[in-house]
CSV table of C-alpha atoms in Angstrom, one decimal:
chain,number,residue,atom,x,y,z
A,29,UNK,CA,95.8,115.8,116.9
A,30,UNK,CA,96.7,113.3,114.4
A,31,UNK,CA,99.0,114.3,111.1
A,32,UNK,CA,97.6,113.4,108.2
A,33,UNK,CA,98.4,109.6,106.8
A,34,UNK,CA,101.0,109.9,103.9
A,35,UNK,CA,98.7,107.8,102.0
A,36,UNK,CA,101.2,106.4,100.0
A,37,UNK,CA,100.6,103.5,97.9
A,38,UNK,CA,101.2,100.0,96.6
A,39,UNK,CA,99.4,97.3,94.9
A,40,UNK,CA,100.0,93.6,94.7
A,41,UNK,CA,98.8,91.7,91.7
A,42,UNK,CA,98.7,88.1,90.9
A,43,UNK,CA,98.8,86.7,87.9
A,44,UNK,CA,97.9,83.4,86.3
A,45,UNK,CA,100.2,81.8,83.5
A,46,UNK,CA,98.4,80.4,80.5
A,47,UNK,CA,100.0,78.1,77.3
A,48,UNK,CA,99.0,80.1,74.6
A,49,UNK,CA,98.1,77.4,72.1
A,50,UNK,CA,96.1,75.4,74.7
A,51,UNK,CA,95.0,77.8,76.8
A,52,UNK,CA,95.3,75.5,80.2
A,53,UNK,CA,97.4,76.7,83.0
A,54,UNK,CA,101.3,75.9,82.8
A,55,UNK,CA,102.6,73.3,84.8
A,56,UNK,CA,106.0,73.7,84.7
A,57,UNK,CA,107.0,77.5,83.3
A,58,UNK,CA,110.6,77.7,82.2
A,59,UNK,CA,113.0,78.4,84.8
A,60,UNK,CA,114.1,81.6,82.9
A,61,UNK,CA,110.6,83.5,82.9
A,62,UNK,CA,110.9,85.1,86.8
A,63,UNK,CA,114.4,86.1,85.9
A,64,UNK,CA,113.4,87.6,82.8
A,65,UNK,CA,110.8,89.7,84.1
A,66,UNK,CA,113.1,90.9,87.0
A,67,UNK,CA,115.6,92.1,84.1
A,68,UNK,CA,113.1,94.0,83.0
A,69,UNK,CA,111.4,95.5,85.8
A,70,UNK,CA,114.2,96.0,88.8
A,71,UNK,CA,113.1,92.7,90.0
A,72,UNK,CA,109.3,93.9,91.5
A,73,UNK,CA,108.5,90.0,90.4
A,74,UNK,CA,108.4,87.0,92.8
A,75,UNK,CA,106.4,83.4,92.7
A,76,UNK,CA,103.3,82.3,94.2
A,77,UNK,CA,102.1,79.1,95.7
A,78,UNK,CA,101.9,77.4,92.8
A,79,UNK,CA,104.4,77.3,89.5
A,80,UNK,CA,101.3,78.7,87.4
A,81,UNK,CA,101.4,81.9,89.4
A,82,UNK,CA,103.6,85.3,89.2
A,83,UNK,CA,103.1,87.4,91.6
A,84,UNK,CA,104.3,91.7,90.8
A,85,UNK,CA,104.3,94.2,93.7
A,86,UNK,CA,104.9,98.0,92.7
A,87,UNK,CA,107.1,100.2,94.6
A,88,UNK,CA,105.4,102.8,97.1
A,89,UNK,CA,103.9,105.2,94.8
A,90,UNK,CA,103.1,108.8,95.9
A,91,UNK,CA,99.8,109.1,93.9
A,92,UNK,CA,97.3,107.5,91.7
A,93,UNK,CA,99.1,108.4,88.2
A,94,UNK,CA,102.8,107.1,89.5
A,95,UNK,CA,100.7,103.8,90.8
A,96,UNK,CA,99.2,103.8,86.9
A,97,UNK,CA,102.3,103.7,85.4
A,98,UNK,CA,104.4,101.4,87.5
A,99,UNK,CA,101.4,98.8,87.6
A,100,UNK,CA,101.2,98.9,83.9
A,101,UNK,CA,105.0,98.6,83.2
A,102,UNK,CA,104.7,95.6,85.3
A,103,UNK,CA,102.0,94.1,83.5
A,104,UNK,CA,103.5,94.6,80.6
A,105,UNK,CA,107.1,93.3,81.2
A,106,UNK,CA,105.1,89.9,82.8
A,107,UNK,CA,103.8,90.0,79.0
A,108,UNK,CA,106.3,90.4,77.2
A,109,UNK,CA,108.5,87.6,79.0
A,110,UNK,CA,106.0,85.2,78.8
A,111,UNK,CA,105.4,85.7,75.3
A,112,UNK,CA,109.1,84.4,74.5
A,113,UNK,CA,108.0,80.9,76.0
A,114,UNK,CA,104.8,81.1,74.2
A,115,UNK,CA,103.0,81.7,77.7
A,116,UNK,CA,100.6,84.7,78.6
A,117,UNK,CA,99.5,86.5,81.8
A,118,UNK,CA,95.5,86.0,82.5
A,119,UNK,CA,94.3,88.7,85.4
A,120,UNK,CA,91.5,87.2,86.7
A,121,UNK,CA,91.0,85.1,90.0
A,122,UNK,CA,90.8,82.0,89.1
A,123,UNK,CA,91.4,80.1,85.7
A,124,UNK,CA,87.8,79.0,83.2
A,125,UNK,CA,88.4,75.0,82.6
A,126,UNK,CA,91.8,74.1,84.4
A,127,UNK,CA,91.7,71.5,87.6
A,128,UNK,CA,93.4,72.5,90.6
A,129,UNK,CA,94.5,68.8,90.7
A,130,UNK,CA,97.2,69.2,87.8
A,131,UNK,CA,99.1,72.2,89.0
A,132,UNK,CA,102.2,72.0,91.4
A,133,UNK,CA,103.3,73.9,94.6
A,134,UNK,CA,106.6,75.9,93.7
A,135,UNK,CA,110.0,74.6,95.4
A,136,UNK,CA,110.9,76.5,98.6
A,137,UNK,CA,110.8,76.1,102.3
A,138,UNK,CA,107.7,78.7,102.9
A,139,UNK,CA,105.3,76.8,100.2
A,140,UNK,CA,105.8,73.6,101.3
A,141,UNK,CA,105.4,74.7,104.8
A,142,UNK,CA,101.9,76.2,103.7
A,143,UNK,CA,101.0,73.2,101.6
A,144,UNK,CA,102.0,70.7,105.0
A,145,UNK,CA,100.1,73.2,107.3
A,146,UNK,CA,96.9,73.8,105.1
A,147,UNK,CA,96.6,70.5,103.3
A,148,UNK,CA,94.1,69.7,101.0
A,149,UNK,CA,92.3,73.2,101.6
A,150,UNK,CA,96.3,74.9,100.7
A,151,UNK,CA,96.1,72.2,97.3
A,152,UNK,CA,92.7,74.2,95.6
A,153,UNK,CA,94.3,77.7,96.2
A,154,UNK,CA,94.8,77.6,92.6
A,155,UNK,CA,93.4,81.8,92.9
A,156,UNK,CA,94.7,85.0,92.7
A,157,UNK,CA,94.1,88.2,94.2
A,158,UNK,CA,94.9,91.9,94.0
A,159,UNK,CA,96.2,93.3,97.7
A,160,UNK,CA,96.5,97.3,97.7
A,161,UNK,CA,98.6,99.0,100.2
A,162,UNK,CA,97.9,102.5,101.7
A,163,UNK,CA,100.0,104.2,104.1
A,164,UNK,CA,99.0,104.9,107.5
A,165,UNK,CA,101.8,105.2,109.7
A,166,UNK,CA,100.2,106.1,112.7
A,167,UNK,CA,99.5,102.0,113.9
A,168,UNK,CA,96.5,103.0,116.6
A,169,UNK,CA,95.1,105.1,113.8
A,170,UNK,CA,96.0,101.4,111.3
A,171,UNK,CA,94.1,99.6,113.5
A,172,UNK,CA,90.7,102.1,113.8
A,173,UNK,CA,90.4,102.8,110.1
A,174,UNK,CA,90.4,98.8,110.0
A,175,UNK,CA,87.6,98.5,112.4
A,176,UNK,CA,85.9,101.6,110.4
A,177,UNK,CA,86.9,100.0,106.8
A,178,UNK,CA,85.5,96.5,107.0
A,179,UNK,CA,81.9,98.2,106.3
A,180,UNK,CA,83.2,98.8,102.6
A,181,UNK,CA,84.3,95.5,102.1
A,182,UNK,CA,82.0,94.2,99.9
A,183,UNK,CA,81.4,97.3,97.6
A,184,UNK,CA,84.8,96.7,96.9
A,185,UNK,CA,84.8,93.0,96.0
A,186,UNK,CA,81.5,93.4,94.1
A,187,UNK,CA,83.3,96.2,91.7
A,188,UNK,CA,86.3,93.3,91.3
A,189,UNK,CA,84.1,90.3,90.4
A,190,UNK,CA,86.4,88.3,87.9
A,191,UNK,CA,86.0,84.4,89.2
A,192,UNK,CA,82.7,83.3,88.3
A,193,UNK,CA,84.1,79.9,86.4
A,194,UNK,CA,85.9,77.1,88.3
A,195,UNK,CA,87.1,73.9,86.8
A,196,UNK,CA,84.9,74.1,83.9
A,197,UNK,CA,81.5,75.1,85.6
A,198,UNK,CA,79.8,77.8,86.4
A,199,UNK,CA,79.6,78.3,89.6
A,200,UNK,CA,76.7,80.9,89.6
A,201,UNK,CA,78.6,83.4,91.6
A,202,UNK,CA,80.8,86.4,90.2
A,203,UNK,CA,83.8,85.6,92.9
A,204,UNK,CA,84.4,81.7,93.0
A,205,UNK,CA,87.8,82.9,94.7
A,206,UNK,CA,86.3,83.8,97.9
A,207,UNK,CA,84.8,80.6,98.8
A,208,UNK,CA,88.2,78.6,97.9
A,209,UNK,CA,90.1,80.7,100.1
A,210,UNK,CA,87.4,81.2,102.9
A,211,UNK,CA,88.3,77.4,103.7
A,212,UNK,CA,91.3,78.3,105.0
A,213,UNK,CA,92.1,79.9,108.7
A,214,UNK,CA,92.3,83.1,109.7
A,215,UNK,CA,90.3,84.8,106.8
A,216,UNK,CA,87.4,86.8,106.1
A,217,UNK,CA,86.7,89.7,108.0
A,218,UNK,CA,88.9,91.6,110.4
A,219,UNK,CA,88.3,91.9,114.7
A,220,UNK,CA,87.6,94.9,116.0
A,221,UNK,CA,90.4,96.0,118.5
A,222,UNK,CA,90.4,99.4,120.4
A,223,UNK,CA,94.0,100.1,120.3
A,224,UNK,CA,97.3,98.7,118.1
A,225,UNK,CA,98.5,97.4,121.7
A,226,UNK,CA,95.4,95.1,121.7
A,227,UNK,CA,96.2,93.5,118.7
A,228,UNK,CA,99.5,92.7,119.3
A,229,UNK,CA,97.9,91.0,122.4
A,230,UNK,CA,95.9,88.8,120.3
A,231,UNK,CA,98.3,88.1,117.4
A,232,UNK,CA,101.7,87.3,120.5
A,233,UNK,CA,99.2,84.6,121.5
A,234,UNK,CA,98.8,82.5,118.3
A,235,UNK,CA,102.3,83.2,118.3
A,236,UNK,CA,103.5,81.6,121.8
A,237,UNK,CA,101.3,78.9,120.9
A,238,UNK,CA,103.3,77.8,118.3
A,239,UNK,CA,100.5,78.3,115.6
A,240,UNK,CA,102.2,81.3,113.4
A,241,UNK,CA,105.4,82.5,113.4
A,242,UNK,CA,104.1,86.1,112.5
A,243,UNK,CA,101.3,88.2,111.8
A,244,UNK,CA,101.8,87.5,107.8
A,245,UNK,CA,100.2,84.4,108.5
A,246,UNK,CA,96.9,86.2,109.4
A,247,UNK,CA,95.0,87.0,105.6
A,248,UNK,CA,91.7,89.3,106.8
A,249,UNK,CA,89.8,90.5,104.4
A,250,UNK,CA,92.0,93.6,105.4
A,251,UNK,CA,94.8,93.4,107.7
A,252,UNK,CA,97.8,95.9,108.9
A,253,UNK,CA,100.5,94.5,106.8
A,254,UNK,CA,103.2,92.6,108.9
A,255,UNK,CA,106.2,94.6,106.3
A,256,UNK,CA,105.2,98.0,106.0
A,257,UNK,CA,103.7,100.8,108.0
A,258,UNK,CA,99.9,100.2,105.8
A,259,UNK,CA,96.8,98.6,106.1
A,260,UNK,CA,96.3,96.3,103.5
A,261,UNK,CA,92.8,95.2,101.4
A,262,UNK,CA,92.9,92.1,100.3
A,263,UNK,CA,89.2,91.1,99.7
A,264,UNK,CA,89.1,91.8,96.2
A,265,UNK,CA,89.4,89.7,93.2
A,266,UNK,CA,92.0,90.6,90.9
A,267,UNK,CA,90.4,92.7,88.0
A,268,UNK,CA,91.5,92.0,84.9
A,269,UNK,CA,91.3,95.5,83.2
A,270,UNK,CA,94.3,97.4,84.7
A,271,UNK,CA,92.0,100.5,84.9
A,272,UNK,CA,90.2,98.8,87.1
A,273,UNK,CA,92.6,97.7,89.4
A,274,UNK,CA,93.2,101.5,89.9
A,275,UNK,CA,89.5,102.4,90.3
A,276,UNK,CA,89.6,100.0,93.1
A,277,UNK,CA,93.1,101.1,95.1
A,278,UNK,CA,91.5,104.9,94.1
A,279,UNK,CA,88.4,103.6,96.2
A,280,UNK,CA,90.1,101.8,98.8
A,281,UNK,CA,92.4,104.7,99.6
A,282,UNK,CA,89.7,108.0,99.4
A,283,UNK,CA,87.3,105.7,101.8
A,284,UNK,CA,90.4,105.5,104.4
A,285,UNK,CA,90.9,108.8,103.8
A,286,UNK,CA,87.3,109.9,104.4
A,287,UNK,CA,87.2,108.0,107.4
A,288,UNK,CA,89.9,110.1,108.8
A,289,UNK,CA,88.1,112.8,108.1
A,290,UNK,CA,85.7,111.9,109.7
A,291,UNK,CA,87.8,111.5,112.9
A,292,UNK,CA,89.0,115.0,112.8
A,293,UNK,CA,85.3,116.2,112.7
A,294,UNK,CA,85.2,114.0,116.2
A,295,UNK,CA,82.6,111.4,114.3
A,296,UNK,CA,83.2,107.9,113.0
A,297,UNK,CA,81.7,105.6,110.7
A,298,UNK,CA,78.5,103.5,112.8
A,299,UNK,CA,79.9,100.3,113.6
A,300,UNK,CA,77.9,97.3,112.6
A,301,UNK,CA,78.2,93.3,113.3
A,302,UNK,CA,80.7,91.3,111.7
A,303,UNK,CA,77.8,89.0,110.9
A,304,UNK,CA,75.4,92.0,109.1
A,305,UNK,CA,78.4,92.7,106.6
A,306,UNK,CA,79.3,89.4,105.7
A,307,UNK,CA,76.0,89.0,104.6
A,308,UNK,CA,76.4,91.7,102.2
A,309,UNK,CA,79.9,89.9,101.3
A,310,UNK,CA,77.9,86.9,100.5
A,311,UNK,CA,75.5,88.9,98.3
A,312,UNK,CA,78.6,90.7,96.7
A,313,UNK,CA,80.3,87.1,96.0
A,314,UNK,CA,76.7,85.9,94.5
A,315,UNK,CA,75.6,88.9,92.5
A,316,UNK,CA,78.9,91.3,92.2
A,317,UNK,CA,77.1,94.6,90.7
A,318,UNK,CA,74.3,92.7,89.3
A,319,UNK,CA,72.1,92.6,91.8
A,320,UNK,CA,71.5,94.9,95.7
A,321,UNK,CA,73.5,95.5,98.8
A,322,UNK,CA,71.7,95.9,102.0
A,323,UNK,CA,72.3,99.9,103.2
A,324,UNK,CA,72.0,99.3,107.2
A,325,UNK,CA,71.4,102.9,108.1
A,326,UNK,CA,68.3,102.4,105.5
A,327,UNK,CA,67.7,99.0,106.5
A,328,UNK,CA,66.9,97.9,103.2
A,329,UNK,CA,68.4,96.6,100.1
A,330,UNK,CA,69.7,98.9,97.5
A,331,UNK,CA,70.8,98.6,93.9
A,332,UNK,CA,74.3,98.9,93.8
A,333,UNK,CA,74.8,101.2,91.1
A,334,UNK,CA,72.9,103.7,93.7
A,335,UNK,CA,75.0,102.9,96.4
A,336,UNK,CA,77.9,103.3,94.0
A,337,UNK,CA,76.6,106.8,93.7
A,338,UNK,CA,76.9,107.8,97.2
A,339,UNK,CA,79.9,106.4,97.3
A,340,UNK,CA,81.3,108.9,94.4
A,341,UNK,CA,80.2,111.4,96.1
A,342,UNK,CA,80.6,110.8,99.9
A,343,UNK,CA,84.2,110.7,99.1
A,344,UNK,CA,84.4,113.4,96.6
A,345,UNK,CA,86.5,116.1,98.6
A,346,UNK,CA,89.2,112.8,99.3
A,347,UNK,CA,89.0,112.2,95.4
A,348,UNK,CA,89.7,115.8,94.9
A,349,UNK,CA,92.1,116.0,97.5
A,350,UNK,CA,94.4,113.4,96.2
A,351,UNK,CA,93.7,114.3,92.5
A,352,UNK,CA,92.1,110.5,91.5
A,353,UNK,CA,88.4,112.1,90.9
A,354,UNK,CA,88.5,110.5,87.7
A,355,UNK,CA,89.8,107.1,88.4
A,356,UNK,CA,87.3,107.3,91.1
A,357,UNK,CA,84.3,108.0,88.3
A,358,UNK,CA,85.6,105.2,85.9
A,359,UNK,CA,83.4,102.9,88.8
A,360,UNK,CA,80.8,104.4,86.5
A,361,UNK,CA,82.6,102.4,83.9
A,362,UNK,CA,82.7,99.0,85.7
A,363,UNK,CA,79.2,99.8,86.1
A,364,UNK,CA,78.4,100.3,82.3
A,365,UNK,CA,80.2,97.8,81.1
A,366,UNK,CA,80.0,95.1,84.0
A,367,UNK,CA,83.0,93.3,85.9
A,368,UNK,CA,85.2,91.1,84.4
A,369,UNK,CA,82.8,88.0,85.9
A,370,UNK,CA,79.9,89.5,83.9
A,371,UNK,CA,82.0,90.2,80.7
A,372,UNK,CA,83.7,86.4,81.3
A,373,UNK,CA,79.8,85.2,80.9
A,374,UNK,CA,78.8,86.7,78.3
A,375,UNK,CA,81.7,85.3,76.2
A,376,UNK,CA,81.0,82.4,77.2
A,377,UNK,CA,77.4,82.5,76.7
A,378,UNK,CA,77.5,84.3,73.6
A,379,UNK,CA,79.9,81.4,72.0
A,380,UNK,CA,77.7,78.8,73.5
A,381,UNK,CA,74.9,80.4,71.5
A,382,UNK,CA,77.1,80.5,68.5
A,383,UNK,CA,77.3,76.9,67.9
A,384,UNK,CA,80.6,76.4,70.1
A,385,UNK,CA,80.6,73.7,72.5
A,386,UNK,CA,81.1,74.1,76.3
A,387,UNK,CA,85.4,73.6,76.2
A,388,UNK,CA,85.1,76.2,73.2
A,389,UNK,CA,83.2,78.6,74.9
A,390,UNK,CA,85.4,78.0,78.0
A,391,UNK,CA,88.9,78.4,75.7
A,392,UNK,CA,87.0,81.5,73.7
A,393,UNK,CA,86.8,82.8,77.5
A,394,UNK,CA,90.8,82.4,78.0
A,395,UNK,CA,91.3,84.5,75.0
A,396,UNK,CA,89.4,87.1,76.3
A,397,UNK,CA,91.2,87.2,79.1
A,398,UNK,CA,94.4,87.5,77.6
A,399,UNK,CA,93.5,90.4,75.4
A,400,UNK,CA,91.8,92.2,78.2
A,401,UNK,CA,94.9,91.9,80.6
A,402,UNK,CA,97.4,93.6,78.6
A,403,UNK,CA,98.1,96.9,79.8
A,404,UNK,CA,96.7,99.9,77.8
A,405,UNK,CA,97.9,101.4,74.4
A,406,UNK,CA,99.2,104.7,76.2
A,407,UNK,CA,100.8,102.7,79.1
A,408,UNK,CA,102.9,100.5,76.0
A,409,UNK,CA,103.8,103.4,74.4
A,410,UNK,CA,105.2,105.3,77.3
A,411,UNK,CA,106.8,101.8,78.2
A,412,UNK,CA,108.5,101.8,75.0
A,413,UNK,CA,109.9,105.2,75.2
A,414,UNK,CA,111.2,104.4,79.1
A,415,UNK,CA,114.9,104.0,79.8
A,416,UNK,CA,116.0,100.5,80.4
A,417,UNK,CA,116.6,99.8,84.1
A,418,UNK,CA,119.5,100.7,85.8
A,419,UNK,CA,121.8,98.6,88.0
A,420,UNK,CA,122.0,101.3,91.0
C-alpha cells in the first residue's frame, strides 16, 4: 500500500513590470529592484526571460493558510520595491497594448541559450504564468496522478483566464497566453507512461540526442518537476486576484488528492484521448467560464458553472481533509464575479462606452490591473506587523 502523499505545497508566480505613469512594460528596470525584493523577502525572487518579468517562488508550505501568507508577503514586497522606481507589478498573463517587439531578453547564459534555441517563437514569450507545486514523493505514483490529472486541465485554466488582450487587440479568447506559448516544443499536454521508469526512458533519449540537457526543458501542461519530489501544473494563466491563485493551487491539489483516493478504493479516473481534452482546452482558452465544457462520461457539453459544481463537491472529503473547503468554494466567486479576462473586458468595454478611445480604454485596463494585484488588506496588515527577515 501506498503512504499518503505529503501534499505539501508551492506556487510559482510571474509577474509583469509596468511604468506607472505610462503604463507600458519596462524595458530596462533598475538594476537594484531584484535585490531589493530579495532584502525583503529572503531572496524567494529571481528574473524571467525577459527584463520586464519577476518571477517569486514561495517556500514549501504545509497547508493552504501558510501558502496564503507567504504568496501574499511576496506580492507585496514585489510591490513595494517597485513602487521606489515608480514601477508596479501587473498579475495577469500577458500585458493589454505593449509589443513583444520592444522588450529585451535578460543577461545570462540560460536566456540567451533559450532565445538561440527557440528563436522568433522564444522572442513573443512576452507571458506569464502561475506553476503550483504539490508533493508527491512516491515518483511511480508522480507519474499516474499525471496521466489521471491531465482530464482537469482545462477546468483549471478556464477558472485562470487573465490574457484576453495582446498588443493592443482583442484577441476574442480569455487566455491569449496559451496560444503564444503553444508555439514552442514540448508543450501542451502530458504522455501517458505506465511507470516513472518509462519516462526516464523517454526523457534519457531527447537527452542522448543532444536536444535537452534535462527534463526542465520539457514544459507539459503538467509535468513532474525536474527540482523537487512534485508534480507540477503549469497550464494556468496567472490570476490576478491572489485569492484566486489559491482557489486554483486549492483545486489543483484536492483533485490529486482525490485521485489518490480513488486508487486506494482500487479505481481510477477513466482515461480519455489526449486529442478529446484538448478540445476542451481549446474551448477553455476561447470561452474561460463563459461558455460549456464537454463532460465525456455524459457525452455532451455542459455549462461550466455546473461542472464547477461537481467539482466542489466530488472533492469535498479532500477539501475537508486538508482544511481549504473554503478556498475551494471561493470558485463560486470567480464564478460570480468572472476571471480576470472577463473583468479586463468589461473595463475596457465599459471605458470604450464612456467616451475613451481604444489606447484609453487599454491604459484604464493597466490600472485595473495594478489595483487588483496588490495583495489583500489583511495580508498587508499582517505584513506590517511581521519581523523583518533574518540573516540565518
Amino acid at each position: 500500500m501506498i503512504a499518503e502523499p505529503t501534499w505539501t505545497l508551492g506556487i510559482e508566480e510571474e509577474y509583469l513590470l509596468v511604468e506607472k505613469e505610462t503604463g507600458a512594460l519596462v524595458v530596462n528596470p533598475p538594476e537594484g529592484l531584484i535585490e531589493k525584493v530579495k532584502a525583503l523577502r529572503h531572496g524567494l525572487v529571481s528574473p524571467e526571460l525577459f527584463r520586464c518579468q519577476i518571477e517569486i517562488g514561495t517556500p514549501v508550505c504545509t497547508d493552504l493558510k501558510d501558502l496564503r501568507a507567504q504568496i501574499g508577503l511576496l506580492r507585496i514586497a514585489v510591490s513595494e520595491a517597485s513602487e521606489h522606481y515608480g514601477l508596479a507589478p501587473i498579475a495577469a498573463s500577458t500585458h493589454p497594448f505593449t509589443r513583444w517587439e520592444t522588450q529585451q531578453v535578460t543577461d545570462g547564459d540560460r536566456y540567451r541559450q533559450l532565445a538561440d534555441d527557440l528563436q522568433g517563437t522564444a522572442r513573443q514569450l512576452v507571458i506569464s504564468g502561475l506553476h503550483v507545486h504539490v508533493g508527491i514523493e512516491d515518483p511511480d505514483l508522480r507519474i499516474d496522478l499525471m496521466g489521471q490529472i491531465s482530464y482537469f486541465m482545462p477546468h483549471l485554466l478556464a477558472l485562470s483566464a487573465s490574457s484576453p488582450f495582446w498588443q493592443g487587440m482583442d484577441t476574442g479568447l480569455k487566455s491569449y497566453r496559451t496560444v503564444i506559448f503553444g508555439a514552442i516544443p514540448r508543450t501542451g499536454l502530458p504522455e501517458r507512461f505506465e511507470s516513472w521508469a518509462e519516462y526516464e526512458r523517454h526523457v534519457q533519449v531527447l537527452i542522448d540526442g543532444g536536444i535537452i540537457e534535462d527534463a526542465s526543458k520539457i514544459w507539459w501542461d503538467v509535468r513532474p518537476s525536474n527540482r523537487y519530489p512534485t508534480l507540477e501544473m503549469r497550464i494556468t494563466d496567472l490570476p490576478t486576484k491572489m485569492e484566486d491563485s489559491i482557489t486554483l493551487a486549492a483545486l489543483y491539489v484536492c483533485l490529486l488528492r482525490m485521485l489518490w483516493r480513488l486508487r486506494m478504493e482500487n479505481q481510477r479516473w477513466r482515461s480519455y484521448a489526449n486529442f478529446l481534452i484538448a478540445e476542451n482546452l481549446w474551448r477553455a482558452q476561447r470561452y474561460g467560464i463563459s461558455d460549456r465544457l464537454i463532460d465525456f462520461g455524459k457525452g455532451t457539453l455542459v455549462p461550466f458553472d455546473e461542472l464547477a459544481e461537481e467539482m466542489i463537491e466530488l472533492i469535498r472529503p479532500d477539501a475537508e481533509a486538508l482544511d481549504c473547503v473554503k478556498e475551494v468554494e471561493h470558485i463560486r466567486t470567480i464564478l460570480a464575479k468572472g476571471t480576470s479576462a472577463d473583468q479586463q473586458l468589461r473595463v475596457y468595454r465599459e471605458a470604450l462606452k464612456s467616451g475613451a478611445n481604444d489606447g484609453e480604454a487599454l491604459r484604464s485596463v493597466v490600472d485595473f490591473l495594478i489595483q487588483e494585484s496588490l495583495a489583500p488588506p489583511d495580508v498587508r496588515l499582517m505584513a506590517s506587523q511581521a519581523k523583518p527577515p533574518s540573516d540565518q
